[in-house]
Tab-separated table of C-alpha atoms in Angstrom:
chain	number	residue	atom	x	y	z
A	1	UNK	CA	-42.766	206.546	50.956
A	2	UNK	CA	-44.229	204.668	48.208
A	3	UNK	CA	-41.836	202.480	45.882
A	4	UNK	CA	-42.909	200.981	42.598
A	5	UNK	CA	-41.207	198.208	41.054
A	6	UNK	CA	-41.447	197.000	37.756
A	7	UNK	CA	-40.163	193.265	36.797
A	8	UNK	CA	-38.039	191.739	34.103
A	9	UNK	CA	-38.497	194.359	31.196
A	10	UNK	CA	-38.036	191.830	28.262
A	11	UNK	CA	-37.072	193.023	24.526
A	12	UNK	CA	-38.491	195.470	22.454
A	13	UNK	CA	-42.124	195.173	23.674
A	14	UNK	CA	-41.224	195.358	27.246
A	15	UNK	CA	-39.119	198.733	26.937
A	16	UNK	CA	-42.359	200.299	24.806
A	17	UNK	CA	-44.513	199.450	27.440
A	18	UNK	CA	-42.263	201.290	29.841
A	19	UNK	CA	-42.500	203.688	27.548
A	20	UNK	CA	-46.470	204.150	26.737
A	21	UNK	CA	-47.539	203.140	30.292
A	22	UNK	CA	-45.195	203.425	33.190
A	23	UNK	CA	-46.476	207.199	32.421
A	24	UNK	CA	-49.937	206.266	33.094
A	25	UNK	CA	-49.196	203.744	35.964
A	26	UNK	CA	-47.280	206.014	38.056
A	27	UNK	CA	-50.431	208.806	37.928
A	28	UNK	CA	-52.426	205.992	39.041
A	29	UNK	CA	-50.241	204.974	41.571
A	30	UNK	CA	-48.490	207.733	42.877
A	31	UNK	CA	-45.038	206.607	43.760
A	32	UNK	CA	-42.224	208.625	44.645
A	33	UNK	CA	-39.667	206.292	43.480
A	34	UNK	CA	-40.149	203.923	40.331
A	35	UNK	CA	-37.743	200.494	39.981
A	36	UNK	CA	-37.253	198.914	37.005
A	37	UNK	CA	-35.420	195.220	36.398
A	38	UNK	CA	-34.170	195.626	32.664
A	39	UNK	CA	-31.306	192.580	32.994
A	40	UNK	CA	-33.893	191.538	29.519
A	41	UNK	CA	-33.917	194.731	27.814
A	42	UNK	CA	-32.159	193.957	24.539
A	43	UNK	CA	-34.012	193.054	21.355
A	44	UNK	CA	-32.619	189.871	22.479
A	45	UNK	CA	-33.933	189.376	25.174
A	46	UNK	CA	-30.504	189.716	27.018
A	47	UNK	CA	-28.571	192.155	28.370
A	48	UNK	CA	-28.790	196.053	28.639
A	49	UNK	CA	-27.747	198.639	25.910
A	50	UNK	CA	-26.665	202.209	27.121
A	51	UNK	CA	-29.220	203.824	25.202
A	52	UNK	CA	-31.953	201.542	26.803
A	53	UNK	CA	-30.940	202.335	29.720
A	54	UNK	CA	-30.778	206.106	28.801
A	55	UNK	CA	-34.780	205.261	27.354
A	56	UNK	CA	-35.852	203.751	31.227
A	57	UNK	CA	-34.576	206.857	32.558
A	58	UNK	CA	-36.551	209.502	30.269
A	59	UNK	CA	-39.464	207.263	30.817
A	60	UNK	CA	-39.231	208.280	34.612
A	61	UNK	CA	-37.419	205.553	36.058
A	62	UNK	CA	-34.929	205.875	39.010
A	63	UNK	CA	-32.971	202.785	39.159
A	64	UNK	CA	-32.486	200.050	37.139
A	65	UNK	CA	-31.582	196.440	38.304
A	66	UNK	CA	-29.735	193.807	36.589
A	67	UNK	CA	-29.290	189.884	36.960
A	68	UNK	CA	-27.360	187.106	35.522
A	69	UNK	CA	-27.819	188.264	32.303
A	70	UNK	CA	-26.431	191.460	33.375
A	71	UNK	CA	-23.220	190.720	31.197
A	72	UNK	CA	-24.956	189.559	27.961
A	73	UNK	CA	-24.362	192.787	26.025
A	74	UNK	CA	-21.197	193.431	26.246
A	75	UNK	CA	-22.139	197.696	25.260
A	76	UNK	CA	-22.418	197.067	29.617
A	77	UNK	CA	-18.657	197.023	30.414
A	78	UNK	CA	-17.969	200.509	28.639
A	79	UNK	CA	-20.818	202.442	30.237
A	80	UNK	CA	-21.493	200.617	33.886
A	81	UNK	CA	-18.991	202.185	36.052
A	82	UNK	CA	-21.035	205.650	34.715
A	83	UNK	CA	-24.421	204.826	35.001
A	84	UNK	CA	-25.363	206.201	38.556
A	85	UNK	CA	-28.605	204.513	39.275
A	86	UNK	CA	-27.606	200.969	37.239
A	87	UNK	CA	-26.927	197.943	39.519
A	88	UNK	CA	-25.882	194.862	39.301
A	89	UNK	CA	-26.078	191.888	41.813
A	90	UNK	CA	-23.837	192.905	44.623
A	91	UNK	CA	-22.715	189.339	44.833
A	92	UNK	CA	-20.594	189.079	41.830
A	93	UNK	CA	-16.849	189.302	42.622
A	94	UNK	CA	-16.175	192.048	44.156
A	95	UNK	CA	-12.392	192.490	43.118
A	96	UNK	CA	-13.020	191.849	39.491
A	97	UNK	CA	-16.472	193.040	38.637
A	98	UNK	CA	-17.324	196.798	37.524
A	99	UNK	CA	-20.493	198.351	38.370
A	100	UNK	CA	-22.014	198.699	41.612
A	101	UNK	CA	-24.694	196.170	43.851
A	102	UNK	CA	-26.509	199.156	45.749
A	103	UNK	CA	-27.523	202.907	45.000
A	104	UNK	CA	-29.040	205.795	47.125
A	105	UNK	CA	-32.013	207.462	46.633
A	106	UNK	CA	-33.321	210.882	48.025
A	107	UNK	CA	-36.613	211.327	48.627
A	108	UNK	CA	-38.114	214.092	49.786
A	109	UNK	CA	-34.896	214.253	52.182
A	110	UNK	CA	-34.998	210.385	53.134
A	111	UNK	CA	-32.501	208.482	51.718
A	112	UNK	CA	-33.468	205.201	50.071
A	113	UNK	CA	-30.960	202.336	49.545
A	114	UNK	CA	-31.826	199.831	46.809
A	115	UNK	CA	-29.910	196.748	46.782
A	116	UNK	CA	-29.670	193.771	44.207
A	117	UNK	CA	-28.700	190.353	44.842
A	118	UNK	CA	-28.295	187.382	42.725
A	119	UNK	CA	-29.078	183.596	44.216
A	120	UNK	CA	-27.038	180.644	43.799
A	121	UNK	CA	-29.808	177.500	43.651
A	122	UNK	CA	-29.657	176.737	40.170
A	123	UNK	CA	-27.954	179.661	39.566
A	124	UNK	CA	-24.012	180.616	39.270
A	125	UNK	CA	-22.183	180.129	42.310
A	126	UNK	CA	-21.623	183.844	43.248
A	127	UNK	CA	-20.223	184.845	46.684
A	128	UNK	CA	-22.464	184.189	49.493
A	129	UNK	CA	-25.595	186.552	49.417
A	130	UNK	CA	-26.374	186.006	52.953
A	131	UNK	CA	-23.634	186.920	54.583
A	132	UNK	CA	-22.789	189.431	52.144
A	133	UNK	CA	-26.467	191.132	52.705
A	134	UNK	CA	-25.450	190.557	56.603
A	135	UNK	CA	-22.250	193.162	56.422
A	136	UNK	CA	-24.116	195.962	53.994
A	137	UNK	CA	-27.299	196.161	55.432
A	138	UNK	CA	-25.131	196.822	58.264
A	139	UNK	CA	-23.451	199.526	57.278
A	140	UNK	CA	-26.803	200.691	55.080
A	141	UNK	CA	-27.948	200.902	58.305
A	142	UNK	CA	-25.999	203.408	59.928
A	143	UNK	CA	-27.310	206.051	57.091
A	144	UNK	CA	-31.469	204.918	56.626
A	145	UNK	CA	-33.247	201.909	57.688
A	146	UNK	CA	-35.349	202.527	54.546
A	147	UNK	CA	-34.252	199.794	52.168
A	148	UNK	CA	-35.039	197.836	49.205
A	149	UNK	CA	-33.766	194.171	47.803
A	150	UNK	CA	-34.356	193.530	44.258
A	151	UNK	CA	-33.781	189.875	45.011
A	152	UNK	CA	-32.346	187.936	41.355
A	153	UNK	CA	-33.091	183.842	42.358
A	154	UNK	CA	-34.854	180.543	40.376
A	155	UNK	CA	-35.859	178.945	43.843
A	156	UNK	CA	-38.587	180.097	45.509
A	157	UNK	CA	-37.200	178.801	48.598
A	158	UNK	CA	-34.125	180.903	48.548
A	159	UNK	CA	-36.237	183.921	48.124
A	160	UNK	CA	-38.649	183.431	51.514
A	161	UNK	CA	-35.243	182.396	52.735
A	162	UNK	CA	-33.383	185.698	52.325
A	163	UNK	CA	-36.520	187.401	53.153
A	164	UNK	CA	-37.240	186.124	56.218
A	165	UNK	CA	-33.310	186.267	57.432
A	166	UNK	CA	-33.468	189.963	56.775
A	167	UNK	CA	-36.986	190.595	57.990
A	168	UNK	CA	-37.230	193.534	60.250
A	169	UNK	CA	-33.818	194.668	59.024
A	170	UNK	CA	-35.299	196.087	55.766
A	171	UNK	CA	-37.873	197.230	54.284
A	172	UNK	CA	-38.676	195.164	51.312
A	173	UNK	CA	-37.533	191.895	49.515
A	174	UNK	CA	-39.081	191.584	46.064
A	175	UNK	CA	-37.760	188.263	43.216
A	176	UNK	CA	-37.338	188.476	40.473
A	177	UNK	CA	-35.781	186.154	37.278
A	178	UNK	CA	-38.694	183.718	36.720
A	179	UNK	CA	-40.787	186.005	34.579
A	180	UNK	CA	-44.184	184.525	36.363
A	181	UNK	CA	-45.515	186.687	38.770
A	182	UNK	CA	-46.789	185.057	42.321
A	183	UNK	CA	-49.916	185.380	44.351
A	184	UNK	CA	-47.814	185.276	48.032
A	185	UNK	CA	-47.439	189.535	48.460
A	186	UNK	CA	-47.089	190.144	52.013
A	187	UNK	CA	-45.328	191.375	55.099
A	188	UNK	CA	-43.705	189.347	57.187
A	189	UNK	CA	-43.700	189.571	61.388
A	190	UNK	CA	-41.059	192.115	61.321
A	191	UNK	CA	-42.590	194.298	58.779
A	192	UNK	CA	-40.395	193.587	55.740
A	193	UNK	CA	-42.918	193.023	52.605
A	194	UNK	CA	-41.725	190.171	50.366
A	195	UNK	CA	-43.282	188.884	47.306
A	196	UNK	CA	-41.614	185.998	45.797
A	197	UNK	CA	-41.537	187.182	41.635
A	198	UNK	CA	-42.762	190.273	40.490
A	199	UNK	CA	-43.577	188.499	37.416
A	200	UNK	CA	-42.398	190.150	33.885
A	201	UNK	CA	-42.972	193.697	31.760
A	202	UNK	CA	-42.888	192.814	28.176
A	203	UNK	CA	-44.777	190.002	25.459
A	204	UNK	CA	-48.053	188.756	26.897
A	205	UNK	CA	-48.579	186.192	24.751
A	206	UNK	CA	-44.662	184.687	24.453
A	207	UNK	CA	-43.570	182.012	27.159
A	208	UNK	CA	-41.517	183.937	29.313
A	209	UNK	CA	-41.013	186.634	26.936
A	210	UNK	CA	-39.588	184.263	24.041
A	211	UNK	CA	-42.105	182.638	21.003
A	212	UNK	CA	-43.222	179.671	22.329
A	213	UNK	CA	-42.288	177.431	19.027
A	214	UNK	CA	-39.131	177.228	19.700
A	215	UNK	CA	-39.417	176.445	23.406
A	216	UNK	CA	-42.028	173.739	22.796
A	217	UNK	CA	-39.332	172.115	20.420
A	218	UNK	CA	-36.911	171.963	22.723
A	219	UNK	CA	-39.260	170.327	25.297
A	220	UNK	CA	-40.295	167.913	22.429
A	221	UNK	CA	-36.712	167.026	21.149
A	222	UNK	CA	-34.116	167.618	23.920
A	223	UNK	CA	-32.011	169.385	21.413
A	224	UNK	CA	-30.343	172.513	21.903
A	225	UNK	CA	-32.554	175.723	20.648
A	226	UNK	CA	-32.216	179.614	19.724
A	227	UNK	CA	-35.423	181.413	21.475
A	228	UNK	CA	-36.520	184.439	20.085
A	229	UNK	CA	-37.676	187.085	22.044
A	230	UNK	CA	-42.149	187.278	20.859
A	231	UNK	CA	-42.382	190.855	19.114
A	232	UNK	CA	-46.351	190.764	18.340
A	233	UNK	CA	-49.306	190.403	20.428
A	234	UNK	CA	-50.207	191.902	23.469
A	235	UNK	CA	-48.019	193.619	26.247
A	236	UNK	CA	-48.223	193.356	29.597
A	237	UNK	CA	-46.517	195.103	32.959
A	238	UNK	CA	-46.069	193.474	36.087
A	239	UNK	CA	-44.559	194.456	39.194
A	240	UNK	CA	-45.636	195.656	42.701
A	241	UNK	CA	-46.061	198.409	44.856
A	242	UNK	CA	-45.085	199.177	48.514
A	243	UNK	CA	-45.764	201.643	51.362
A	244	UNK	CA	-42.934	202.301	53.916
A	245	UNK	CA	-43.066	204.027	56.713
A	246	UNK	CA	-39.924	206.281	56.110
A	247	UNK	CA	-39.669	206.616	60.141
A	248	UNK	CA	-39.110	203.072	61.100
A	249	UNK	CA	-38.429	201.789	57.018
A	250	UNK	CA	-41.125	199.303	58.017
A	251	UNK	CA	-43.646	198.137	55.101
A	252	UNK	CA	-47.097	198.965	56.052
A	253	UNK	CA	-48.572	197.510	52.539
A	254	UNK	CA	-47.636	196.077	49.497
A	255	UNK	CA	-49.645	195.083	46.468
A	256	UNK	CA	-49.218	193.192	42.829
A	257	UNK	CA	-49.874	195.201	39.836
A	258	UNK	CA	-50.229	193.079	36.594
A	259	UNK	CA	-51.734	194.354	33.286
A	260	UNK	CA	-51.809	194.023	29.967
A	261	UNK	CA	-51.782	196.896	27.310
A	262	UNK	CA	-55.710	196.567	26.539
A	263	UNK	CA	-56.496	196.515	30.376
A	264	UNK	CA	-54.003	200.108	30.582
């Protein structure tokens, strides 16, 4: 089983280059399930619309994650509960928050769980994702031991962290939220692959997505600042890839994918 996963898709730019390259990417690639982050979706760099998340879906994704922006568009509440393969960190709370934290995926008669989880370092204070991962990985368990964390955390440490407290228990723990990709892809001693950030799909030449300007003020000045998502330039799509053996759901490879639209 091969898995592709795309990170943060961010504005306008990054849901056209879903659109005029996943295409090409997945030939490359071959994967028989795609995974796209699109908590940055929105023209504003915030947030997912229902027809964005209708776009991901023509454009052959399979399941979209989410983040702490996963509420920044409020379109989200009316359509969530709906949207069969949209999740949201599975550590919100669970008594009050719509949506769902994990999906299944078929393929080619092996069932696929795909999780997402939100940190708390420098993050909101959700419920505990440990112990929460702990009791559904569990259960996940008892139906396929192929399974994939889209893992939503600032601190690199808490990523390695969850990764290596669920290694051999899953098949994959891949971070996201930071927008920079990192050069650590690799699988651990009990054959979960982890890579820390899958880095960002969207403006190349933007800091983080946004036009720099306005961040550099606000470094400059201390003072509070709108960013605005970078609409010209160059794109680029960044993400991963992984190879589990759908017998044991152990990785046997994963590897960093990280291109710009003149390089596609």
């Amino acid at each position: 089983m091969r898995i592709l996963f795309i990170g943060d898709v961010v504005g306008d730019k990054g849901v056209s280059m879903i659109g005029d390259f996943l295409p090409k990417l997945k030939q490359e690639i071959k994967p028989q399930v795609t995974i796209v982050n699109g908590e940055n979706a929105t023209s504003m760099g915030r947030g997912i619309s229902l027809s964005i998340y209708k776009q991901l879906m023509s454009d052959g994704v399979d399941v979209v994650t989410l983040g702490n922006h996963a509420w920044s568009n409020n379109e989200i509440l009316d359509f969530i509960d709906d949207a069969k393969r949209l999740i949201r960190p599975y550590n919100f709370p669970k008594r009050t928050t719509p949506g769902k934290g994990y999906t299944m995926v078929n393929v080619n008669g092996k069932q696929l769980a795909v999780l997402n989880f939100q940190g708390r370092v420098f993050m909101d204070n959700l419920d505990d994702p440990f112990a929460l991962a702990d009791e559904l990985v569990d259960e996940i368990t008892k139906t396929t031991n192929c399974i994939f964390m889209d893992f939503h955390a600032e601190a690199t440490s808490e990523k390695l962290a969850i990764a290596r407290y669920l290694d051999g228990r899953i098949s994959a723990v891949v971070g996201t939220h930071t927008h920079v990709q990192t050069n650590d892809a690799r699988i651990l001693a009990g054959k979960t692959a982890f890579l820390t950030d899958a880095g960002m799909t969207g403006p190349a030449d933007g800091m983080l997505g946004m036009q720099p300007d306005s961040v550099i003020q606000r470094f400059l000045d201390q003072r509070p600042a709108r960013f605005k998502v970078m609409e010209t330039g160059r794109g680029i799509i960044s993400g991963c890839f992984i190879d589990i053996d759908d017998k044991t759901g152990h990785a046997t490879h994963i590897e960093t994918v990280s291109m710009t639209d003149d390089q596609l």
